[in-house]
CSV table of C-alpha atoms in Angstrom, one decimal:
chain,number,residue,atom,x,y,z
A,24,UNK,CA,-13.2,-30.8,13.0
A,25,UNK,CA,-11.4,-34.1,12.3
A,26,UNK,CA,-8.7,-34.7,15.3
A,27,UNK,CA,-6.0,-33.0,14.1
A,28,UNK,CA,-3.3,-35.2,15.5
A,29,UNK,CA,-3.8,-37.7,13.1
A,30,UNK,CA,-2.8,-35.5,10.6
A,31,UNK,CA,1.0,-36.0,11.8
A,32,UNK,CA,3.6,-38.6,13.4
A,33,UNK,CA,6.5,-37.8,15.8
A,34,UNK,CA,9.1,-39.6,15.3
A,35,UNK,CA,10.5,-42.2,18.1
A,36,UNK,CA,13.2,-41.2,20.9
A,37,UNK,CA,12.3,-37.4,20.0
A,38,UNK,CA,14.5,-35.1,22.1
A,39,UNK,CA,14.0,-31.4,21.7
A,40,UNK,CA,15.3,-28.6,24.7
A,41,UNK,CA,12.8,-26.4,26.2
A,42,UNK,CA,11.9,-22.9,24.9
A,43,UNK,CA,12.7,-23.6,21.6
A,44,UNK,CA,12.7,-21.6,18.1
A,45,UNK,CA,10.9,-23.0,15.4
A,46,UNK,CA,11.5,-21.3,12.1
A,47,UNK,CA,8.7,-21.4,9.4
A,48,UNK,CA,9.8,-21.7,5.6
A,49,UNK,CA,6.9,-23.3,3.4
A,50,UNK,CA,6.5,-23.2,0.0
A,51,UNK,CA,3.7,-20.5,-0.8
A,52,UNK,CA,2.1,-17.9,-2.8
A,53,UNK,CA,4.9,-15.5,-2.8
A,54,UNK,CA,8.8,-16.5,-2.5
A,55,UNK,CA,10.4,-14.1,-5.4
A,56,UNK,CA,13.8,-15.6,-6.7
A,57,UNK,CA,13.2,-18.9,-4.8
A,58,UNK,CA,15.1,-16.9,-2.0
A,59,UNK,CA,13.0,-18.5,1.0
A,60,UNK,CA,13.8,-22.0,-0.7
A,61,UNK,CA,17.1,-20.7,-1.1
A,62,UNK,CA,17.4,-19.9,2.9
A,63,UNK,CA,15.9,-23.2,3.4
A,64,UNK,CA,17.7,-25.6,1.8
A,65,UNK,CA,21.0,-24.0,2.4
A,66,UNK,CA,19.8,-24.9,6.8
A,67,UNK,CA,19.0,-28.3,5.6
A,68,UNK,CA,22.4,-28.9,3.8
A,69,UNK,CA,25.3,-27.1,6.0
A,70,UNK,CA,23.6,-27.9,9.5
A,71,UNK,CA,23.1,-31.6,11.1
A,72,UNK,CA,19.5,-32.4,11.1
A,73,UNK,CA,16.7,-35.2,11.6
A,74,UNK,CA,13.0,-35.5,11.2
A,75,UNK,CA,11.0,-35.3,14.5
A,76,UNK,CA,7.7,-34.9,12.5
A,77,UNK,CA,5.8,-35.6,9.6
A,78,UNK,CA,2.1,-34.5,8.4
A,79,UNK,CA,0.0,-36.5,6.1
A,80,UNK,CA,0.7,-35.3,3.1
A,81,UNK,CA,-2.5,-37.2,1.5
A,82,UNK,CA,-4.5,-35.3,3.4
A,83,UNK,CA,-2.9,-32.4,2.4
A,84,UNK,CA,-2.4,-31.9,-0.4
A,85,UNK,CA,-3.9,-31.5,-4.1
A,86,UNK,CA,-1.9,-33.9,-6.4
A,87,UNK,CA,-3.2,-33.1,-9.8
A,88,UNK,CA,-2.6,-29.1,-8.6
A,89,UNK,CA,0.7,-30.0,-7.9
A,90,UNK,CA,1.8,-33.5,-9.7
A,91,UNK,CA,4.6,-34.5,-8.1
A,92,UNK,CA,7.2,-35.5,-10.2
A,93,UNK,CA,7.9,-39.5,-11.3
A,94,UNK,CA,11.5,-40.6,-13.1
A,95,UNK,CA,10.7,-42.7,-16.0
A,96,UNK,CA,14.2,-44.9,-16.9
A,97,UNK,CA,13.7,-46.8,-20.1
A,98,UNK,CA,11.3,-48.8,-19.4
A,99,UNK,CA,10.2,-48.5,-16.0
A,100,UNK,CA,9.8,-46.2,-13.4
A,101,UNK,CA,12.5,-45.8,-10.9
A,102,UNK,CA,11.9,-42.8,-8.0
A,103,UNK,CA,9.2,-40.7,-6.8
A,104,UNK,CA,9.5,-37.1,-5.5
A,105,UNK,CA,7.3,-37.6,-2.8
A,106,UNK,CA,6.0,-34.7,-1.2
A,107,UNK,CA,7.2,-34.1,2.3
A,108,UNK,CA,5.6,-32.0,4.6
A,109,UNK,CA,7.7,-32.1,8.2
A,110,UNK,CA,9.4,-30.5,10.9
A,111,UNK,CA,13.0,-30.8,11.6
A,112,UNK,CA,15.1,-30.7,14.6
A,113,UNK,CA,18.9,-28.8,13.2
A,114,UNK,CA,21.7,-27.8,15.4
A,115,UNK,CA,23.2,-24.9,15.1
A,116,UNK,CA,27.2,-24.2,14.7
A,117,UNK,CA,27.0,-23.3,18.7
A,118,UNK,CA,25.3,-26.6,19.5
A,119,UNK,CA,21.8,-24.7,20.0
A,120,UNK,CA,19.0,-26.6,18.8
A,121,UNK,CA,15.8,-25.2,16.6
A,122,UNK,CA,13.2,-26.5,14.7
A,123,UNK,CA,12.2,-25.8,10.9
A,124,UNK,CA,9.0,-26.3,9.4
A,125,UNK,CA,9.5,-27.2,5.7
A,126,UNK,CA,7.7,-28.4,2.2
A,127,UNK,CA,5.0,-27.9,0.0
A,128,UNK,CA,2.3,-25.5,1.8
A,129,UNK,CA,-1.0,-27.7,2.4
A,130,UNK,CA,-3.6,-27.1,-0.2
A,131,UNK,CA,-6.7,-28.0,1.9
A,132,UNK,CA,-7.5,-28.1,5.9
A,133,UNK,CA,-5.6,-25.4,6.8
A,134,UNK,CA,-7.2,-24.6,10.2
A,135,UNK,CA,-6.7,-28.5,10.8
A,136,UNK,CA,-3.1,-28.4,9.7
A,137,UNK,CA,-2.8,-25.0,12.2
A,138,UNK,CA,-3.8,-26.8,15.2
A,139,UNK,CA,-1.9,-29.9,14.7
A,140,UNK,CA,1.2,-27.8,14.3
A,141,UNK,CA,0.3,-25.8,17.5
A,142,UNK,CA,0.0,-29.8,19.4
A,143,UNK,CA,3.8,-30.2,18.3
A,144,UNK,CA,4.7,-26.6,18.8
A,145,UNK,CA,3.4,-27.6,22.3
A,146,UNK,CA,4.7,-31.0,22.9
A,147,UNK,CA,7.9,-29.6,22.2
A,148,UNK,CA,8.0,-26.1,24.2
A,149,UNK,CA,8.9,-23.9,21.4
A,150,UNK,CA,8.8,-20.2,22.7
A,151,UNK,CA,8.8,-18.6,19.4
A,152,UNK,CA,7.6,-19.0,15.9
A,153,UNK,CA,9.1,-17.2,12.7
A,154,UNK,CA,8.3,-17.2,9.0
A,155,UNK,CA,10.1,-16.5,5.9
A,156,UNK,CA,9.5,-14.7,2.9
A,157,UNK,CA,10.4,-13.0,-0.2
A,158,UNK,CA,9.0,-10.2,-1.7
A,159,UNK,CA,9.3,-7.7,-4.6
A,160,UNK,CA,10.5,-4.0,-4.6
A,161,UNK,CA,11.1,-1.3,-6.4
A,162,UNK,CA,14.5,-1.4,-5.7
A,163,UNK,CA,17.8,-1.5,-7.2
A,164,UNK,CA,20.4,-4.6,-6.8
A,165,UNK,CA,23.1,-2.1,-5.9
A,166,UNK,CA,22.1,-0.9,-2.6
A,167,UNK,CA,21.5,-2.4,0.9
A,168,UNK,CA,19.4,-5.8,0.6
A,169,UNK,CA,16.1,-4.6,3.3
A,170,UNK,CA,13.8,-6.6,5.6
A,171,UNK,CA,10.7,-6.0,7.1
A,172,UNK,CA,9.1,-7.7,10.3
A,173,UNK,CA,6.0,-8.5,11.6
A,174,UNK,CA,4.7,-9.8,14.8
A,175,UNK,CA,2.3,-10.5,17.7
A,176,UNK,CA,3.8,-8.3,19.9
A,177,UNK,CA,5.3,-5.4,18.9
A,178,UNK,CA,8.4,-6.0,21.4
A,179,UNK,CA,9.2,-8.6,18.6
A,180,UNK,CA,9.8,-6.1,16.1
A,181,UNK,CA,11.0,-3.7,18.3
A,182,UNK,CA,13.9,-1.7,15.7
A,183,UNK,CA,11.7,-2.3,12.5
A,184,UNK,CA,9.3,0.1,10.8
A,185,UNK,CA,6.0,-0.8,10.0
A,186,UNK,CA,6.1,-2.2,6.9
A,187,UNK,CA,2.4,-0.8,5.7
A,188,UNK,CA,-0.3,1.1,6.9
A,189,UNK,CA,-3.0,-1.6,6.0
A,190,UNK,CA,-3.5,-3.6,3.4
A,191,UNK,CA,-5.5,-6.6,2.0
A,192,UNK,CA,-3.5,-9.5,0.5
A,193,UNK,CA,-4.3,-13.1,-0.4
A,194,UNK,CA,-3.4,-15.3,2.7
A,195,UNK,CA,-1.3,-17.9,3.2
A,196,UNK,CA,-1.0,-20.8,5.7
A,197,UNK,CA,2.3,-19.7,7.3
A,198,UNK,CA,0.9,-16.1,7.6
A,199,UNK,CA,-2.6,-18.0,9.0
A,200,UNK,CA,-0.6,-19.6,11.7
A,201,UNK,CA,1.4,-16.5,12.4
A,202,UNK,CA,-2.5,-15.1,13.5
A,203,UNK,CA,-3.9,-18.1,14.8
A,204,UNK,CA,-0.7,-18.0,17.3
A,205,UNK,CA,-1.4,-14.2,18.2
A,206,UNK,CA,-4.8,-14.8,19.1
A,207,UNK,CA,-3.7,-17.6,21.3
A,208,UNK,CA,-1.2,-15.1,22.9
A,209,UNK,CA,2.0,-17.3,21.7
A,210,UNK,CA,4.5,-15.1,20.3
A,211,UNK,CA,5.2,-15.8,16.4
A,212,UNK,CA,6.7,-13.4,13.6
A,213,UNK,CA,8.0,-13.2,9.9
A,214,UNK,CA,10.6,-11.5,7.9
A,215,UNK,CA,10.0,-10.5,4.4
A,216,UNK,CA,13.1,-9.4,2.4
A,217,UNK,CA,13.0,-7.1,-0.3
A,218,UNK,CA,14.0,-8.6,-3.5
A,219,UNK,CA,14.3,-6.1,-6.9
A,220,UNK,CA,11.4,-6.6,-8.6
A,221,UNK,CA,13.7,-7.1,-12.1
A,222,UNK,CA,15.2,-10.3,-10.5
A,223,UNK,CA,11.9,-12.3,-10.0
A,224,UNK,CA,13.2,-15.1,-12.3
A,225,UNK,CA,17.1,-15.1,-11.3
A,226,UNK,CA,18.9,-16.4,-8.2
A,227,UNK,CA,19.5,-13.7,-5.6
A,228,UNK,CA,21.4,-15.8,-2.7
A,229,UNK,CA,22.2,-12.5,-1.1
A,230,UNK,CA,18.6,-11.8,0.0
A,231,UNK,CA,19.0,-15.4,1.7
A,232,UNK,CA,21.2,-14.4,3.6
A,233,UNK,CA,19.8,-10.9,4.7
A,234,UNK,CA,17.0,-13.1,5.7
A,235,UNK,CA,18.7,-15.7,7.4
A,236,UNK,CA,20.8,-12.7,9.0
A,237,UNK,CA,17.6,-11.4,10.6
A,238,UNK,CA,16.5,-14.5,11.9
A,239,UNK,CA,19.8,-15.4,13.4
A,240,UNK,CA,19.5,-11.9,14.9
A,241,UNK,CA,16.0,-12.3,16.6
A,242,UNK,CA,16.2,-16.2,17.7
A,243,UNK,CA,19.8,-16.0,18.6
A,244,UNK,CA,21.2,-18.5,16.7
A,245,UNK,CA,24.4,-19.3,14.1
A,246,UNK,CA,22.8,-19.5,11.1
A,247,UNK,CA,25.2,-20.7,7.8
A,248,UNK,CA,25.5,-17.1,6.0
A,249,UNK,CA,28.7,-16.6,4.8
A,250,UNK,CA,28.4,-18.9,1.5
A,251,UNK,CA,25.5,-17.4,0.9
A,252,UNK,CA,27.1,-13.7,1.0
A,253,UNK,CA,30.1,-14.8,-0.7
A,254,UNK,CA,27.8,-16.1,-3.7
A,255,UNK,CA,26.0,-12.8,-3.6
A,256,UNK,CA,28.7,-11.4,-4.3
A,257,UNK,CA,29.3,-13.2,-7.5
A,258,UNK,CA,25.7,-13.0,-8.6
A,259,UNK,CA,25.8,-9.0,-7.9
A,260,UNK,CA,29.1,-9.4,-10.3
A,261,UNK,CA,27.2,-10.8,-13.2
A,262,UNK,CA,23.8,-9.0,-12.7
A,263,UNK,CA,26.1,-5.4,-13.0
A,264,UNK,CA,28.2,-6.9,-16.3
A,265,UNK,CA,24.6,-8.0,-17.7
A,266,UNK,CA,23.3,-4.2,-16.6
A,267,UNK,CA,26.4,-2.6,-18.4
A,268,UNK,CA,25.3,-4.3,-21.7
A,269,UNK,CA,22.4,-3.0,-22.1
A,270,UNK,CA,21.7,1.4,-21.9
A,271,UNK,CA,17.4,0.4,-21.2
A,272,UNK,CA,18.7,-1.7,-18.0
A,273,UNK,CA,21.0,0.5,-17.0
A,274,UNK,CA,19.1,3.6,-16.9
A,275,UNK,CA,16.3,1.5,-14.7
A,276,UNK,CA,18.8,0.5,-12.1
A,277,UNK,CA,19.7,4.4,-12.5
A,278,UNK,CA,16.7,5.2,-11.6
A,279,UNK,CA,16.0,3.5,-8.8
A,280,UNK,CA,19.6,4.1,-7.4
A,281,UNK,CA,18.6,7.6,-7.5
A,282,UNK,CA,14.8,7.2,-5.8
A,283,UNK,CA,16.4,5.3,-3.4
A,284,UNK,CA,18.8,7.8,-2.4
A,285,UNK,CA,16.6,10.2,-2.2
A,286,UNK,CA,14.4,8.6,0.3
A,287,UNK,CA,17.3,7.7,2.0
A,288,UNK,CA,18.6,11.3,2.0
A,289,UNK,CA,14.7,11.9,3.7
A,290,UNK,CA,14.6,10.0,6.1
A,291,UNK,CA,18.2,10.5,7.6
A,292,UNK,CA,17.0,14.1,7.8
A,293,UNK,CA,14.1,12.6,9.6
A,294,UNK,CA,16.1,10.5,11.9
A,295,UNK,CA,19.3,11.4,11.8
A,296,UNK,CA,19.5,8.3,14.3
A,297,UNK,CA,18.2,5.4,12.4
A,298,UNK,CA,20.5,3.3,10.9
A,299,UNK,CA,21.1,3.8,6.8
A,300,UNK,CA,18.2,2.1,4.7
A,301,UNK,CA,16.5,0.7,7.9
A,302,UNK,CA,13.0,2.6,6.9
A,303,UNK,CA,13.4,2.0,3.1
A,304,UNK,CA,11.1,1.8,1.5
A,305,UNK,CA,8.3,3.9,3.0
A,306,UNK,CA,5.3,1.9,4.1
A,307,UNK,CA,3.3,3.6,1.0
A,308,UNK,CA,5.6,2.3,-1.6
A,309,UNK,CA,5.8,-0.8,-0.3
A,310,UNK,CA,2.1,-1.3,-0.4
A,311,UNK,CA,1.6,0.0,-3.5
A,312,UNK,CA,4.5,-2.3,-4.8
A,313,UNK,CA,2.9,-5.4,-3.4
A,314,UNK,CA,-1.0,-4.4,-4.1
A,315,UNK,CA,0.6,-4.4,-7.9
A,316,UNK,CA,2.6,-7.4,-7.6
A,317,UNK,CA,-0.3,-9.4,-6.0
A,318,UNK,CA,-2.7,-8.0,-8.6
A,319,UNK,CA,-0.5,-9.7,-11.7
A,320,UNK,CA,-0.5,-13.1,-9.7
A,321,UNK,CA,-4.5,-13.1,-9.3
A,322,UNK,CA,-5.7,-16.0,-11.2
A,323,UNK,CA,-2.2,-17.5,-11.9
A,324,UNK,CA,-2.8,-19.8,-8.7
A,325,UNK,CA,0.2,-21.5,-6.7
A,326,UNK,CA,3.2,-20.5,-8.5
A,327,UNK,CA,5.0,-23.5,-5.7
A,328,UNK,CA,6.6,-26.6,-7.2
């Protein structure tokens, strides 16, 4: 294998504490509603940040897969979205200090790219590793927004059901290195938010901030959540004067109301303990839900800008 270092470039006078947090939100296969680029950006813009490091995004990744995009003005070219692959060092509204991973996921070298993140992860002492992600459910807009965890220790998850029994689904880097970092015995994690399956294609900014609740939650930090709950809000608002329109919708969101109840209703018998909605859906439907879901995408390749 190549050396992965020269895959990527700290950047000068570097300063990041010890037993740090480093929070993992690349573009990939699956992000439904844009909610993990939602949950990202919204960090990036309402938190003070810089670049600590870069990776070689030629190396990386597959231009004509991706072609990034040039502004043509007139009669000459005037900017370049350049792809940028980095980690950066944000502050949080306490003054604590974490580290997000961000951009297009790498097309090519991924075990390369793995162990040049786990040099930096090193060089800068970060204790724990988490992941985003979005996925869809068979579930209605009007309840609860749900998140499911995953981990290399099962302390890390300790309060979440398992999410599935087993099964097979197509990898991606940020799950790879969520592995990769279990097998070294690092700890690392994800969250996955549940996302209505009818709202692929709109903007659901209240599952970005479930999301972004959860990780606040686990890594102990202020995470920027209230804009994002307070534009839930209004997109819940419009989605339920769009549902009252039409009787098909609204006898779909009636129906999963009602399955979701029910399974609610189950499980509190179960567990009278467990908090409402925390082990919705079962691990069966969720699989099933996702082994459907993943099924449609095969062939479609990277839906990522």
């Amino acid at each position: 294998m190549l050396d992965p270092e020269e895959l990527y470039e700290i950047a000068d006078g570097v300063e990041v504490p010890p037993e740090t947090v480093m929070i993992e939100a690349l573009d990939g296969f699956i992000d439904i509603a844009g909610v993990t680029k939602a949950a990202r950006d919204h960090m990036l813009a309402t938190m003070p940040n810089t670049v600590v490091a870069t990776f070689d995004a030629d190396q990386l990744i597959d231009y004509r897969a991706r072609r990034p995009l040039l502004m043509f003005d007139r009669d000459h070219w005037v900017s370049y979205a350049e792809p940028q692959l980095a980690i950066h060092r944000i502050t949080d509204a306490t003054g604590k200090v974490f580290l997000l991973l961000s951009g297009p996921e790498p097309d090519v070298q991924w075990e390369r790219f793995i162990v040049a993140v786990r040099s930096v992860l090193d060089r800068f002492g970060v204790k724990l590793t988490i992941g985003l992600q979005a996925i869809p459910m068979a579930v209605p807009h009007t309840r609860p927004i749900g998140v499911t965890a995953h981990g290399t220790r099962a302390e890390l998850v300790s309060g979440y059901e398992p999410w599935v029994d087993q099964v097979q689904v197509p990898s991606s880097a940020g799950h790879l290195l969520e592995y990769r970092l279990g097998q070294a015995g690092q700890d690392a994690m994800g969250f996955a938010v549940h996302v209505p399956q009818y709202l692929a294609q709109a903007e659901f900014p209240g599952a970005a901030a479930a999301l972004l609740a959860a990780v606040g939650e686990s890594a102990q930090l202020d995470l920027p959540v209230v804009e994002l709950i307070e534009a839930g809000d209004r997109v819940r608002d419009e989605i339920d004067s769009q549902v009252a329109k039409s009787e098909e919708i609204s006898a779909v969101v009636e129906g999963l109301e009602r399955q979701y109840d029910e399974i609610a209703a189950a499980r509190a018998r179960e567990n009278p303990l467990a908090p409402e909605g925390s082990s919705l859906p079962t691990g069966e439907e969720l699989g099933a839900e996702l082994e459907r879901f993943l099924a449609e995408q095969t062939g479609h390749g990277d839906s990522s800008s």
